[in-house]
């Protein structure tokens, strides 16, 4: 074994081998994969080998499509058969709600380039002869489904990587990992030591144990999973003989089953409700090529449905039941990327569908390691979407919930209960008493809306039980004054003698003067967005710019801290702290917001003394606060930041003072309705790392001409000169009883040309609205757009100016 390598990949399952292959294909060849046993000795060897393009997240779906397209290439490169059978498949709906969901999947497929087609149950039965069409209301045909040989694929990746110069050491177990003072990693194995610049944890079933070697507790948990293989079936033989083809794949969502042909019989697997984690606390090192005891009682309820939906199963015997463990992250998506605070340590684990996702994971990670950027939008897989709050017990609760809901519908207004409440703010019980209906963001409970006694969310694709109540909250804000809890924003304090210079290089905006705030886009080297913040200068007029406050997307706190810390100077001249729950927030907004604030503070909050985008420390009642005159509602409003021990007092003071002005509470659904009619985008929706500031309409906040050589400047200037490719646009949609939520296709002139990033009902303007990206060539067309929603296309018109307060009189007045 070599003693030095640029990269050590730990784990020779499908994921580790894919990472190795992609690193080699991109030109890094001083790379070594260490496997404690034979390749495939984790969950890989007993996989059912199914592969699918569809995924709830469109960007993950793209990477799945890439994975499937890769098999031919690695087969040719390696000379190793992958056993790929691209049979195609049917996705089956037994309920109308499921069919609505499937129509959304077909619609997404249009801009993802995935060939999906809605078909009737009878047409489905012509393609997949074992199903009883009377059990279904509709189906979708997917030509890109299929199955493969898990071991063949893994060895093909490894052989192809070796041909390109990579090395693989089998029967070499990594026993500990130590970071040297010079930043290199000592990877200590049972066969000696390798020093590496980069280490990739692709430990699969042992990813937790590998993480623990350096004090990292990863949110992954293995679950037992069962599939059965039947005896040979005459129906299968007859079909094979008649058509000369295999029986195609089927996913029966309502039966929670997947099926495919396996030799002369069928394979049927299920994600059972009564599921069981495996090795909850640590994975035994002596586990290898063995299976777990099958437990047919656990899967019996699903099999019962399966035997009804596919009656031929009633006449056949079960030859074998496979039960094996594989790992999940709390939301079921992989954990990929660099780990905050551990330069050179990367993860590629929690991959629950290695044969659909392994290629995309390997590609993104290799790009990231070599180019400094994953090269695709992999937000949904980024390890940084979890922070310390994703503890082992939380992960256990969430993974079990996710597993049991693998094939369940999640409605747009449906909040999932497991692992909650975990993080709450001090006003949690006060807001609950007012009817708060809670959602969750980055582990923190956030009020979505306020329900009268006896009313709650009825889950639906269409406008639902909250509609009229959210409308009332919006009216309160636009006509009087509303109060909302805003602690779920991420808050950062930047201090130190080098703070101003550092921020000037990190952020693309012009730095504000003391006592002022600004909107601050943050770019990557390629000139695309990696963040958008509000930046406040907390220094006094004669300070040296040493005290700054940033507020940004709450769900991106770890993501942004990873970026900030990677760019901090080594000399200690700048300090940054994510304030998390150490700082809570309240916001008041609406035409009477200033009157309320004026009642509770001695500070002068008149428009002259405290204009739009001003910031100052002031007392709210007895509570010391930091107040900024800004509001995401686009109305006259204030964000009030307060230490948690004062939050209840500040809340009660504001509510009492607001009584005479008709103050009311509003939640994040009302906030969404309010920001949409102002054409305000939000992080992870409109603003993502694949869009440039010009495309996203944030160019007006970029100080292209500022002296500081900010990150991404050159590329941003080039984007401005060349015009980029896309434009973010706001639309008014002639929708009927449902509104878009995001990821719907935008049609123009009879073809799909763009996609929706978010939408909803703008209650104050009384219209359905959407935001989304379209090619710049058509972005200024007044007419001709349609947005597809639940299988129908609705006319949509570009709304160039905000529907509310286009002249900014309310906001700045
Ligand atoms: C019953 C069942 C059916 C499935 N069906 C499908 C399917 O149809 N389609 C699909 O896409 N997926 C399926 N899966 C899931 C699939 O198996 C996983 O997504 C995939 O195997 C994950 O691969 P991996 O490389 O991340 O992990 P693993 O396969 O667990 O590989 C990790 C490797 O790392 C090695 N390792 C760990 N620690 C060390 C160390 N310290 N030193 C050296 N080596 C180490 C291990 O020995 C192991 O070989 C199924 C899984 C099961 C259990």
PDB file of N, CA and C in Angstrom, residues 589-680:
ATOM      1  N   UNK A 589     -45.194  44.697  11.275  1.00  0.00           N
ATOM      2  CA  UNK A 589     -45.296  45.255   9.927  1.00  0.00           C
ATOM      3  C   UNK A 589     -46.721  45.713   9.666  1.00  0.00           C
ATOM      4  N   UNK A 590     -46.809  46.750   8.840  1.00  0.00           N
ATOM      5  CA  UNK A 590     -48.124  47.288   8.476  1.00  0.00           C
ATOM      6  C   UNK A 590     -48.154  48.786   8.703  1.00  0.00           C
ATOM      7  N   UNK A 591     -49.174  49.469   8.198  1.00  0.00           N
ATOM      8  CA  UNK A 591     -49.190  50.936   8.273  1.00  0.00           C
ATOM      9  C   UNK A 591     -49.117  51.484   9.706  1.00  0.00           C
ATOM     10  N   UNK A 592     -49.519  50.680  10.690  1.00  0.00           N
ATOM     11  CA  UNK A 592     -49.485  51.179  12.067  1.00  0.00           C
ATOM     12  C   UNK A 592     -48.259  50.702  12.844  1.00  0.00           C
ATOM     13  N   UNK A 593     -47.327  50.057  12.149  1.00  0.00           N
ATOM     14  CA  UNK A 593     -46.164  49.473  12.845  1.00  0.00           C
ATOM     15  C   UNK A 593     -45.359  50.539  13.586  1.00  0.00           C
ATOM     16  N   UNK A 594     -45.194  51.708  12.942  1.00  0.00           N
ATOM     17  CA  UNK A 594     -44.394  52.749  13.601  1.00  0.00           C
ATOM     18  C   UNK A 594     -45.100  53.257  14.863  1.00  0.00           C
ATOM     19  N   UNK A 595     -46.425  53.390  14.781  1.00  0.00           N
ATOM     20  CA  UNK A 595     -47.160  53.864  15.961  1.00  0.00           C
ATOM     21  C   UNK A 595     -46.958  52.907  17.130  1.00  0.00           C
ATOM     22  N   UNK A 596     -46.960  51.612  16.827  1.00  0.00           N
ATOM     23  CA  UNK A 596     -46.773  50.632  17.903  1.00  0.00           C
ATOM     24  C   UNK A 596     -45.376  50.776  18.490  1.00  0.00           C
ATOM     25  N   UNK A 597     -44.371  50.838  17.618  1.00  0.00           N
ATOM     26  CA  UNK A 597     -42.996  50.928  18.112  1.00  0.00           C
ATOM     27  C   UNK A 597     -42.795  52.207  18.927  1.00  0.00           C
ATOM     28  N   UNK A 598     -43.369  53.287  18.439  1.00  0.00           N
ATOM     29  CA  UNK A 598     -43.198  54.578  19.126  1.00  0.00           C
ATOM     30  C   UNK A 598     -43.779  54.521  20.540  1.00  0.00           C
ATOM     31  N   UNK A 599     -44.808  53.742  20.748  1.00  0.00           N
ATOM     32  CA  UNK A 599     -45.419  53.624  22.077  1.00  0.00           C
ATOM     33  C   UNK A 599     -44.508  52.917  23.085  1.00  0.00           C
ATOM     34  N   UNK A 600     -43.580  52.092  22.590  1.00  0.00           N
ATOM     35  CA  UNK A 600     -42.849  51.225  23.522  1.00  0.00           C
ATOM     36  C   UNK A 600     -41.363  51.554  23.631  1.00  0.00           C
ATOM     37  N   UNK A 601     -40.929  52.602  22.960  1.00  0.00           N
ATOM     38  CA  UNK A 601     -39.507  52.949  23.052  1.00  0.00           C
ATOM     39  C   UNK A 601     -39.339  54.451  23.219  1.00  0.00           C
ATOM     40  N   UNK A 602     -38.245  54.815  23.870  1.00  0.00           N
ATOM     41  CA  UNK A 602     -37.981  56.254  24.004  1.00  0.00           C
ATOM     42  C   UNK A 602     -37.184  56.762  22.797  1.00  0.00           C
ATOM     43  N   UNK A 603     -36.696  55.832  21.968  1.00  0.00           N
ATOM     44  CA  UNK A 603     -35.923  56.256  20.788  1.00  0.00           C
ATOM     45  C   UNK A 603     -36.851  56.980  19.807  1.00  0.00           C
ATOM     46  N   UNK A 604     -36.263  57.880  19.034  1.00  0.00           N
ATOM     47  CA  UNK A 604     -37.043  58.587  18.013  1.00  0.00           C
ATOM     48  C   UNK A 604     -37.147  57.668  16.783  1.00  0.00           C
ATOM     49  N   UNK A 605     -38.343  57.169  16.517  1.00  0.00           N
ATOM     50  CA  UNK A 605     -38.489  56.259  15.377  1.00  0.00           C
ATOM     51  C   UNK A 605     -39.266  56.923  14.236  1.00  0.00           C
ATOM     52  N   UNK A 606     -39.299  58.252  14.246  1.00  0.00           N
ATOM     53  CA  UNK A 606     -39.943  58.973  13.133  1.00  0.00           C
ATOM     54  C   UNK A 606     -39.201  58.636  11.841  1.00  0.00           C
ATOM     55  N   UNK A 607     -39.868  58.889  10.732  1.00  0.00           N
ATOM     56  CA  UNK A 607     -39.242  58.544   9.442  1.00  0.00           C
ATOM     57  C   UNK A 607     -37.942  59.322   9.239  1.00  0.00           C
ATOM     58  N   UNK A 608     -37.908  60.540   9.736  1.00  0.00           N
ATOM     59  CA  UNK A 608     -36.697  61.350   9.552  1.00  0.00           C
ATOM     60  C   UNK A 608     -35.550  60.789  10.378  1.00  0.00           C
ATOM     61  N   UNK A 609     -35.845  60.404  11.615  1.00  0.00           N
ATOM     62  CA  UNK A 609     -34.765  59.949  12.507  1.00  0.00           C
ATOM     63  C   UNK A 609     -34.406  58.487  12.275  1.00  0.00           C
ATOM     64  N   UNK A 610     -35.374  57.704  11.837  1.00  0.00           N
ATOM     65  CA  UNK A 610     -35.132  56.253  11.705  1.00  0.00           C
ATOM     66  C   UNK A 610     -35.750  55.769  10.391  1.00  0.00           C
ATOM     67  N   UNK A 611     -35.090  56.163   9.281  1.00  0.00           N
ATOM     68  CA  UNK A 611     -35.678  55.871   7.966  1.00  0.00           C
ATOM     69  C   UNK A 611     -35.512  54.408   7.558  1.00  0.00           C
ATOM     70  N   UNK A 612     -36.097  54.089   6.404  1.00  0.00           N
ATOM     71  CA  UNK A 612     -35.966  52.756   5.818  1.00  0.00           C
ATOM     72  C   UNK A 612     -34.493  52.341   5.778  1.00  0.00           C
ATOM     73  N   UNK A 613     -34.197  51.140   6.201  1.00  0.00           N
ATOM     74  CA  UNK A 613     -32.855  50.545   6.240  1.00  0.00           C
ATOM     75  C   UNK A 613     -31.949  51.148   7.321  1.00  0.00           C
ATOM     76  N   UNK A 614     -32.569  51.789   8.315  1.00  0.00           N
ATOM     77  CA  UNK A 614     -31.776  52.233   9.471  1.00  0.00           C
ATOM     78  C   UNK A 614     -31.742  51.088  10.479  1.00  0.00           C
ATOM     79  N   UNK A 615     -30.730  51.089  11.321  1.00  0.00           N
ATOM     80  CA  UNK A 615     -30.650  50.076  12.382  1.00  0.00           C
ATOM     81  C   UNK A 615     -30.105  50.732  13.638  1.00  0.00           C
ATOM     82  N   UNK A 616     -30.606  50.316  14.797  1.00  0.00           N
ATOM     83  CA  UNK A 616     -30.136  50.904  16.054  1.00  0.00           C
ATOM     84  C   UNK A 616     -30.494  50.002  17.216  1.00  0.00           C
ATOM     85  N   UNK A 617     -29.697  50.121  18.269  1.00  0.00           N
ATOM     86  CA  UNK A 617     -30.054  49.430  19.503  1.00  0.00           C
ATOM     87  C   UNK A 617     -31.079  50.303  20.213  1.00  0.00           C
ATOM     88  N   UNK A 618     -32.149  49.721  20.655  1.00  0.00           N
ATOM     89  CA  UNK A 618     -33.137  50.489  21.421  1.00  0.00           C
ATOM     90  C   UNK A 618     -33.899  49.549  22.352  1.00  0.00           C
ATOM     91  N   UNK A 619     -34.462  50.134  23.414  1.00  0.00           N
ATOM     92  CA  UNK A 619     -35.248  49.319  24.336  1.00  0.00           C
ATOM     93  C   UNK A 619     -36.676  49.223  23.832  1.00  0.00           C
ATOM     94  N   UNK A 620     -37.237  48.036  23.894  1.00  0.00           N
ATOM     95  CA  UNK A 620     -38.650  47.834  23.582  1.00  0.00           C
ATOM     96  C   UNK A 620     -39.282  47.469  24.918  1.00  0.00           C
ATOM     97  N   UNK A 621     -40.023  48.436  25.510  1.00  0.00           N
ATOM     98  CA  UNK A 621     -40.424  48.267  26.899  1.00  0.00           C
ATOM     99  C   UNK A 621     -39.147  48.195  27.722  1.00  0.00           C
ATOM    100  N   UNK A 622     -38.987  47.121  28.470  1.00  0.00           N
ATOM    101  CA  UNK A 622     -37.769  47.005  29.290  1.00  0.00           C
ATOM    102  C   UNK A 622     -36.704  46.147  28.618  1.00  0.00           C
ATOM    103  N   UNK A 623     -37.007  45.634  27.432  1.00  0.00           N
ATOM    104  CA  UNK A 623     -36.092  44.671  26.799  1.00  0.00           C
ATOM    105  C   UNK A 623     -35.098  45.363  25.865  1.00  0.00           C
ATOM    106  N   UNK A 624     -33.788  45.133  26.092  1.00  0.00           N
ATOM    107  CA  UNK A 624     -32.805  45.714  25.156  1.00  0.00           C
ATOM    108  C   UNK A 624     -32.846  44.967  23.823  1.00  0.00           C
ATOM    109  N   UNK A 625     -32.979  45.706  22.723  1.00  0.00           N
ATOM    110  CA  UNK A 625     -33.158  45.072  21.409  1.00  0.00           C
ATOM    111  C   UNK A 625     -32.277  45.736  20.366  1.00  0.00           C
ATOM    112  N   UNK A 626     -32.118  45.040  19.271  1.00  0.00           N
ATOM    113  CA  UNK A 626     -31.519  45.620  18.068  1.00  0.00           C
ATOM    114  C   UNK A 626     -32.662  45.704  17.054  1.00  0.00           C
ATOM    115  N   UNK A 627     -32.913  46.920  16.568  1.00  0.00           N
ATOM    116  CA  UNK A 627     -34.066  47.096  15.678  1.00  0.00           C
ATOM    117  C   UNK A 627     -33.586  47.526  14.300  1.00  0.00           C
ATOM    118  N   UNK A 628     -34.125  46.889  13.273  1.00  0.00           N
ATOM    119  CA  UNK A 628     -33.817  47.294  11.901  1.00  0.00           C
ATOM    120  C   UNK A 628     -35.103  47.686  11.204  1.00  0.00           C
ATOM    121  N   UNK A 629     -35.055  48.794  10.467  1.00  0.00           N
ATOM    122  CA  UNK A 629     -36.283  49.197   9.784  1.00  0.00           C
ATOM    123  C   UNK A 629     -36.331  48.539   8.409  1.00  0.00           C
ATOM    124  N   UNK A 630     -36.829  47.360   8.407  1.00  0.00           N
ATOM    125  CA  UNK A 630     -36.927  46.583   7.181  1.00  0.00           C
ATOM    126  C   UNK A 630     -37.947  45.493   7.447  1.00  0.00           C
ATOM    127  N   UNK A 631     -38.635  45.060   6.408  1.00  0.00           N
ATOM    128  CA  UNK A 631     -39.598  43.972   6.601  1.00  0.00           C
ATOM    129  C   UNK A 631     -39.758  43.199   5.308  1.00  0.00           C
ATOM    130  N   UNK A 632     -39.720  41.901   5.443  1.00  0.00           N
ATOM    131  CA  UNK A 632     -39.865  41.014   4.280  1.00  0.00           C
ATOM    132  C   UNK A 632     -41.305  41.048   3.748  1.00  0.00           C
ATOM    133  N   UNK A 633     -42.191  41.679   4.506  1.00  0.00           N
ATOM    134  CA  UNK A 633     -43.569  41.841   4.016  1.00  0.00           C
ATOM    135  C   UNK A 633     -43.617  42.905   2.929  1.00  0.00           C
ATOM    136  N   UNK A 634     -42.559  43.736   2.819  1.00  0.00           N
ATOM    137  CA  UNK A 634     -42.545  44.836   1.858  1.00  0.00           C
ATOM    138  C   UNK A 634     -43.379  46.012   2.330  1.00  0.00           C
ATOM    139  N   UNK A 635     -43.730  46.002   3.604  1.00  0.00           N
ATOM    140  CA  UNK A 635     -44.555  47.081   4.167  1.00  0.00           C
ATOM    141  C   UNK A 635     -43.693  47.922   5.093  1.00  0.00           C
ATOM    142  N   UNK A 636     -44.262  48.981   5.636  1.00  0.00           N
ATOM    143  CA  UNK A 636     -43.597  49.666   6.730  1.00  0.00           C
ATOM    144  C   UNK A 636     -43.402  48.622   7.829  1.00  0.00           C
ATOM    145  N   UNK A 637     -42.185  48.424   8.292  1.00  0.00           N
ATOM    146  CA  UNK A 637     -42.033  47.371   9.297  1.00  0.00           C
ATOM    147  C   UNK A 637     -40.660  47.368   9.936  1.00  0.00           C
ATOM    148  N   UNK A 638     -40.549  46.584  10.982  1.00  0.00           N
ATOM    149  CA  UNK A 638     -39.328  46.533  11.790  1.00  0.00           C
ATOM    150  C   UNK A 638     -39.002  45.103  12.159  1.00  0.00           C
ATOM    151  N   UNK A 639     -37.732  44.777  12.106  1.00  0.00           N
ATOM    152  CA  UNK A 639     -37.259  43.507  12.655  1.00  0.00           C
ATOM    153  C   UNK A 639     -36.612  43.807  14.005  1.00  0.00           C
ATOM    154  N   UNK A 640     -37.035  43.077  15.005  1.00  0.00           N
ATOM    155  CA  UNK A 640     -36.598  43.370  16.374  1.00  0.00           C
ATOM    156  C   UNK A 640     -35.869  42.136  16.899  1.00  0.00           C
ATOM    157  N   UNK A 641     -34.573  42.277  17.117  1.00  0.00           N
ATOM    158  CA  UNK A 641     -33.760  41.144  17.583  1.00  0.00           C
ATOM    159  C   UNK A 641     -33.536  41.289  19.068  1.00  0.00           C
ATOM    160  N   UNK A 642     -33.710  40.193  19.779  1.00  0.00           N
ATOM    161  CA  UNK A 642     -33.723  40.290  21.231  1.00  0.00           C
ATOM    162  C   UNK A 642     -33.172  38.986  21.826  1.00  0.00           C
ATOM    163  N   UNK A 643     -32.420  39.100  22.910  1.00  0.00           N
ATOM    164  CA  UNK A 643     -31.915  37.892  23.583  1.00  0.00           C
ATOM    165  C   UNK A 643     -33.119  37.075  24.083  1.00  0.00           C
ATOM    166  N   UNK A 644     -32.993  35.743  24.075  1.00  0.00           N
ATOM    167  CA  UNK A 644     -34.179  34.920  24.369  1.00  0.00           C
ATOM    168  C   UNK A 644     -34.805  35.198  25.735  1.00  0.00           C
ATOM    169  N   UNK A 645     -33.968  35.603  26.711  1.00  0.00           N
ATOM    170  CA  UNK A 645     -34.537  35.832  28.046  1.00  0.00           C
ATOM    171  C   UNK A 645     -35.476  37.046  28.070  1.00  0.00           C
ATOM    172  N   UNK A 646     -35.404  37.876  27.027  1.00  0.00           N
ATOM    173  CA  UNK A 646     -36.284  39.049  26.964  1.00  0.00           C
ATOM    174  C   UNK A 646     -37.408  38.890  25.933  1.00  0.00           C
ATOM    175  N   UNK A 647     -37.406  37.777  25.205  1.00  0.00           N
ATOM    176  CA  UNK A 647     -38.331  37.717  24.072  1.00  0.00           C
ATOM    177  C   UNK A 647     -39.795  37.782  24.516  1.00  0.00           C
ATOM    178  N   UNK A 648     -40.110  37.099  25.610  1.00  0.00           N
ATOM    179  CA  UNK A 648     -41.511  37.113  26.074  1.00  0.00           C
ATOM    180  C   UNK A 648     -41.922  38.529  26.477  1.00  0.00           C
ATOM    181  N   UNK A 649     -41.010  39.209  27.164  1.00  0.00           N
ATOM    182  CA  UNK A 649     -41.335  40.573  27.616  1.00  0.00           C
ATOM    183  C   UNK A 649     -41.543  41.484  26.408  1.00  0.00           C
ATOM    184  N   UNK A 650     -40.670  41.371  25.424  1.00  0.00           N
ATOM    185  CA  UNK A 650     -40.798  42.220  24.236  1.00  0.00           C
ATOM    186  C   UNK A 650     -42.101  41.909  23.502  1.00  0.00           C
ATOM    187  N   UNK A 651     -42.403  40.636  23.404  1.00  0.00           N
ATOM    188  CA  UNK A 651     -43.633  40.218  22.722  1.00  0.00           C
ATOM    189  C   UNK A 651     -44.862  40.803  23.437  1.00  0.00           C
ATOM    190  N   UNK A 652     -44.881  40.640  24.785  1.00  0.00           N
ATOM    191  CA  UNK A 652     -46.065  41.111  25.517  1.00  0.00           C
ATOM    192  C   UNK A 652     -46.183  42.638  25.450  1.00  0.00           C
ATOM    193  N   UNK A 653     -45.052  43.308  25.493  1.00  0.00           N
ATOM    194  CA  UNK A 653     -45.062  44.773  25.390  1.00  0.00           C
ATOM    195  C   UNK A 653     -45.652  45.211  24.046  1.00  0.00           C
ATOM    196  N   UNK A 654     -45.185  44.586  22.978  1.00  0.00           N
ATOM    197  CA  UNK A 654     -45.652  44.985  21.628  1.00  0.00           C
ATOM    198  C   UNK A 654     -47.131  44.650  21.446  1.00  0.00           C
ATOM    199  N   UNK A 655     -47.544  43.485  21.914  1.00  0.00           N
ATOM    200  CA  UNK A 655     -48.946  43.094  21.737  1.00  0.00           C
ATOM    201  C   UNK A 655     -49.865  44.034  22.531  1.00  0.00           C
ATOM    202  N   UNK A 656     -49.401  44.404  23.743  1.00  0.00           N
ATOM    203  CA  UNK A 656     -50.240  45.300  24.562  1.00  0.00           C
ATOM    204  C   UNK A 656     -50.326  46.676  23.908  1.00  0.00           C
ATOM    205  N   UNK A 657     -49.175  47.179  23.445  1.00  0.00           N
ATOM    206  CA  UNK A 657     -49.175  48.503  22.818  1.00  0.00           C
ATOM    207  C   UNK A 657     -49.943  48.492  21.499  1.00  0.00           C
ATOM    208  N   UNK A 658     -49.944  47.350  20.850  1.00  0.00           N
ATOM    209  CA  UNK A 658     -50.590  47.262  19.530  1.00  0.00           C
ATOM    210  C   UNK A 658     -52.103  47.129  19.612  1.00  0.00           C
ATOM    211  N   UNK A 659     -52.587  46.857  20.795  1.00  0.00           N
ATOM    212  CA  UNK A 659     -54.029  46.583  20.925  1.00  0.00           C
ATOM    213  C   UNK A 659     -54.869  47.717  20.327  1.00  0.00           C
ATOM    214  N   UNK A 660     -54.519  48.945  20.679  1.00  0.00           N
ATOM    215  CA  UNK A 660     -55.344  50.069  20.192  1.00  0.00           C
ATOM    216  C   UNK A 660     -55.254  50.240  18.664  1.00  0.00           C
ATOM    217  N   UNK A 661     -54.225  49.626  18.045  1.00  0.00           N
ATOM    218  CA  UNK A 661     -54.081  49.729  16.574  1.00  0.00           C
ATOM    219  C   UNK A 661     -54.581  48.472  15.871  1.00  0.00           C
ATOM    220  N   UNK A 662     -55.150  47.564  16.651  1.00  0.00           N
ATOM    221  CA  UNK A 662     -55.718  46.342  16.045  1.00  0.00           C
ATOM    222  C   UNK A 662     -54.657  45.334  15.646  1.00  0.00           C
ATOM    223  N   UNK A 663     -53.594  45.227  16.462  1.00  0.00           N
ATOM    224  CA  UNK A 663     -52.506  44.290  16.111  1.00  0.00           C
ATOM    225  C   UNK A 663     -53.012  42.842  16.085  1.00  0.00           C
ATOM    226  N   UNK A 664     -52.445  42.040  15.191  1.00  0.00           N
ATOM    227  CA  UNK A 664     -52.783  40.616  15.126  1.00  0.00           C
ATOM    228  C   UNK A 664     -51.537  39.828  14.761  1.00  0.00           C
ATOM    229  N   UNK A 665     -51.567  38.540  15.001  1.00  0.00           N
ATOM    230  CA  UNK A 665     -50.411  37.691  14.688  1.00  0.00           C
ATOM    231  C   UNK A 665     -50.473  37.218  13.240  1.00  0.00           C
ATOM    232  N   UNK A 666     -49.322  37.064  12.631  1.00  0.00           N
ATOM    233  CA  UNK A 666     -49.292  36.422  11.313  1.00  0.00           C
ATOM    234  C   UNK A 666     -48.130  35.435  11.247  1.00  0.00           C
ATOM    235  N   UNK A 667     -48.328  34.398  10.436  1.00  0.00           N
ATOM    236  CA  UNK A 667     -47.332  33.336  10.343  1.00  0.00           C
ATOM    237  C   UNK A 667     -46.621  33.332   9.000  1.00  0.00           C
ATOM    238  N   UNK A 668     -45.839  32.291   8.769  1.00  0.00           N
ATOM    239  CA  UNK A 668     -44.992  32.289   7.563  1.00  0.00           C
ATOM    240  C   UNK A 668     -45.810  32.098   6.275  1.00  0.00           C
ATOM    241  N   UNK A 669     -47.014  31.521   6.381  1.00  0.00           N
ATOM    242  CA  UNK A 669     -47.814  31.422   5.141  1.00  0.00           C
ATOM    243  C   UNK A 669     -48.298  32.808   4.708  1.00  0.00           C
ATOM    244  N   UNK A 670     -48.706  33.625   5.682  1.00  0.00           N
ATOM    245  CA  UNK A 670     -49.095  35.001   5.331  1.00  0.00           C
ATOM    246  C   UNK A 670     -47.868  35.748   4.802  1.00  0.00           C
ATOM    247  N   UNK A 671     -46.729  35.514   5.434  1.00  0.00           N
ATOM    248  CA  UNK A 671     -45.501  36.192   4.986  1.00  0.00           C
ATOM    249  C   UNK A 671     -45.192  35.828   3.532  1.00  0.00           C
ATOM    250  N   UNK A 672     -45.420  34.583   3.194  1.00  0.00           N
ATOM    251  CA  UNK A 672     -45.183  34.150   1.812  1.00  0.00           C
ATOM    252  C   UNK A 672     -46.106  34.900   0.857  1.00  0.00           C
ATOM    253  N   UNK A 673     -47.376  35.032   1.236  1.00  0.00           N
ATOM    254  CA  UNK A 673     -48.342  35.752   0.395  1.00  0.00           C
ATOM    255  C   UNK A 673     -47.928  37.215   0.251  1.00  0.00           C
ATOM    256  N   UNK A 674     -47.373  37.778   1.329  1.00  0.00           N
ATOM    257  CA  UNK A 674     -46.992  39.193   1.321  1.00  0.00           C
ATOM    258  C   UNK A 674     -45.735  39.417   0.477  1.00  0.00           C
ATOM    259  N   UNK A 675     -44.748  38.551   0.630  1.00  0.00           N
ATOM    260  CA  UNK A 675     -43.487  38.760  -0.122  1.00  0.00           C
ATOM    261  C   UNK A 675     -43.693  38.496  -1.612  1.00  0.00           C
ATOM    262  N   UNK A 676     -44.604  37.576  -1.937  1.00  0.00           N
ATOM    263  CA  UNK A 676     -44.801  37.261  -3.355  1.00  0.00           C
ATOM    264  C   UNK A 676     -45.390  38.448  -4.102  1.00  0.00           C
ATOM    265  N   UNK A 677     -46.270  39.212  -3.452  1.00  0.00           N
ATOM    266  CA  UNK A 677     -46.839  40.361  -4.174  1.00  0.00           C
ATOM    267  C   UNK A 677     -45.872  41.539  -4.195  1.00  0.00           C
ATOM    268  N   UNK A 678     -44.702  41.361  -3.584  1.00  0.00           N
ATOM    269  CA  UNK A 678     -43.627  42.355  -3.705  1.00  0.00           C
ATOM    270  C   UNK A 678     -42.513  41.859  -4.630  1.00  0.00           C
ATOM    271  N   UNK A 679     -42.700  40.687  -5.225  1.00  0.00           N
ATOM    272  CA  UNK A 679     -41.677  40.063  -6.085  1.00  0.00           C
ATOM    273  C   UNK A 679     -40.363  39.816  -5.336  1.00  0.00           C
ATOM    274  N   UNK A 680     -40.441  39.566  -4.023  1.00  0.00           N
ATOM    275  CA  UNK A 680     -39.234  39.260  -3.257  1.00  0.00           C
ATOM    276  C   UNK A 680     -38.931  37.762  -3.363  1.00  0.00           C
TER     277      UNK A 680
END
